[in-house]
Amino acid sequence: MLPITASPERWWAWLLAVLLLTAWPAAAQPPLRVELEAPDSVRALLQRHLRILRGDVSVPEAAVDRNAMVRRARREAADLLATEGYFSPEINLRRRADQPWRLTVEPGPRARISAVSIEFAGALAADGEAHAARREALRAQWGLAVGQPFRQAAWDGAKAALLDTLGARDYAAARLLSSRAEVDPQAATVVLSVEVDSGPPFFLGEVHGSGLSRLPEDLISRYSTLRIGEPYDRERLLAFQSALQAAPQFGSVTVSIDPDPALAAAVPVQVEVSEAQSRQLGFGTGYSTNTGYRVEFNYRDVNLRQRAWELSTGVRLEQRRQSAYADIFLPPEAAGQRYSFGVLAEHSDVQGLRLGTQAVGGALTRSRGNIETQIALRLQQERRHPEGGERSSASTLTANWTWVQRAVDDLLD
């Protein structure tokens, strides 16, 4: 220790030396190199997640720190192997001076599922053929059967799938009461047990919409085919959401319920929407060998007269043909039916034939599930004037019936 009676110059020299010593960087330790010896079945897992194999770990100077690193590496390797069903591994980390360390892993036998127990509480646990059939169907859909290898990801996925399937219909408040995986490392077996509370059955209440400002307040309910008092079914809500998303008046749509058991008797259907841009104007040019150069204008208004009427109109001017049209689509009425009507005028002069066409028509479209039918009437008048020939005209009234069925894997896509 420096004497108290030291001169100020010696104090400053001593202080400078201390500062230099503390600020001087310590010699950087080289990164630890570890060679892995393990079967291919677990090699990729260890290389991807085991910290000591990443190449950015330095060798500690103190022996106690090195021992702690070895214990931590063994524990991490054992935890990783357990997620893939290896519960009795042999792990050895050999330390060698001036050489790469060697990590040897023998995972041992992979545990397989020896028994599965799935029990239910809540309304689904009540007596009755319908309840019993639903319980057996859920057990049959369980994703981890007896004899399969145990994997933590598959175990978590099977539980999530069970809850999702149960909560998709009737039981919106289904929850997991308990789950247990009992492992016998000696026998390499796992016994799975799950208990699920279905909660009460849910029934739909009124539809409540939010997000409307320019559109009519009843527009959301006009697209709904849901009935008050019907059992909750997620697919029915998705179909409702899909119908709203297909409507040009909406930019985004979310249909949901609050899975509160207290609301189960008449749970409100919450619909949140954002309105799309009402008016769009388009312009285009082009060229065709038979009709020449063209210019085209299109206009669309999906909230005509603030009634959510959809107007689509346009004019197409070509050298040898000109046309104009206007179509109006009304919002859905009851039972999924929708009215539309339109007019068309066209004039052409191609290869010496002058042709003028005017048409007016209307259609009634009905949608029920994935089936759509349409009845349409069209009145058309046509005038012909061939070059050097006589003029003629004809009028026709046609009726058309169309039936369409759509089968898709995902209602929203």
Coordinates of C-alpha atoms in Angstrom, one line a residue, residues 13 24 27 53 79-80 86 105 129 144-145 160 165 179 206-207 257 262 265 297 308 332 344 346 358 370 385 400:
A13 CA 1.6 7.8 -11.1
W24 CA -6.2 -3.1 -20.5
A27 CA -6.4 -11.9 -23.6
L53 CA -21.8 -27.0 -30.3
D79 CA -33.5 -32.3 -22.0
L80 CA -33.2 -32.2 -25.8
Y86 CA -35.1 -40.7 -25.3
V105 CA -24.1 -39.4 -27.0
E129 CA -76.2 -41.7 -27.0
L144 CA -51.0 -40.3 -30.6
A145 CA -52.0 -43.9 -30.7
A160 CA -54.2 -28.7 -29.0
T165 CA -61.9 -30.2 -32.5
S179 CA -52.6 -33.7 -18.8
E206 CA -78.1 -11.8 -32.1
V207 CA -75.6 -10.6 -34.6
I257 CA -68.0 -15.0 -30.3
A262 CA -72.1 -17.3 -18.7
A265 CA -77.5 -19.7 -23.7
F297 CA -63.3 3.5 -69.2
A308 CA -75.0 -0.6 -50.7
P332 CA -78.9 -9.9 -50.4
L344 CA -76.1 -3.0 -72.8
E346 CA -73.3 -2.1 -78.8
Q358 CA -79.5 -3.2 -77.3
N370 CA -72.2 -24.4 -51.4
H385 CA -77.3 -3.7 -92.2
N400 CA -81.9 -19.0 -68.4

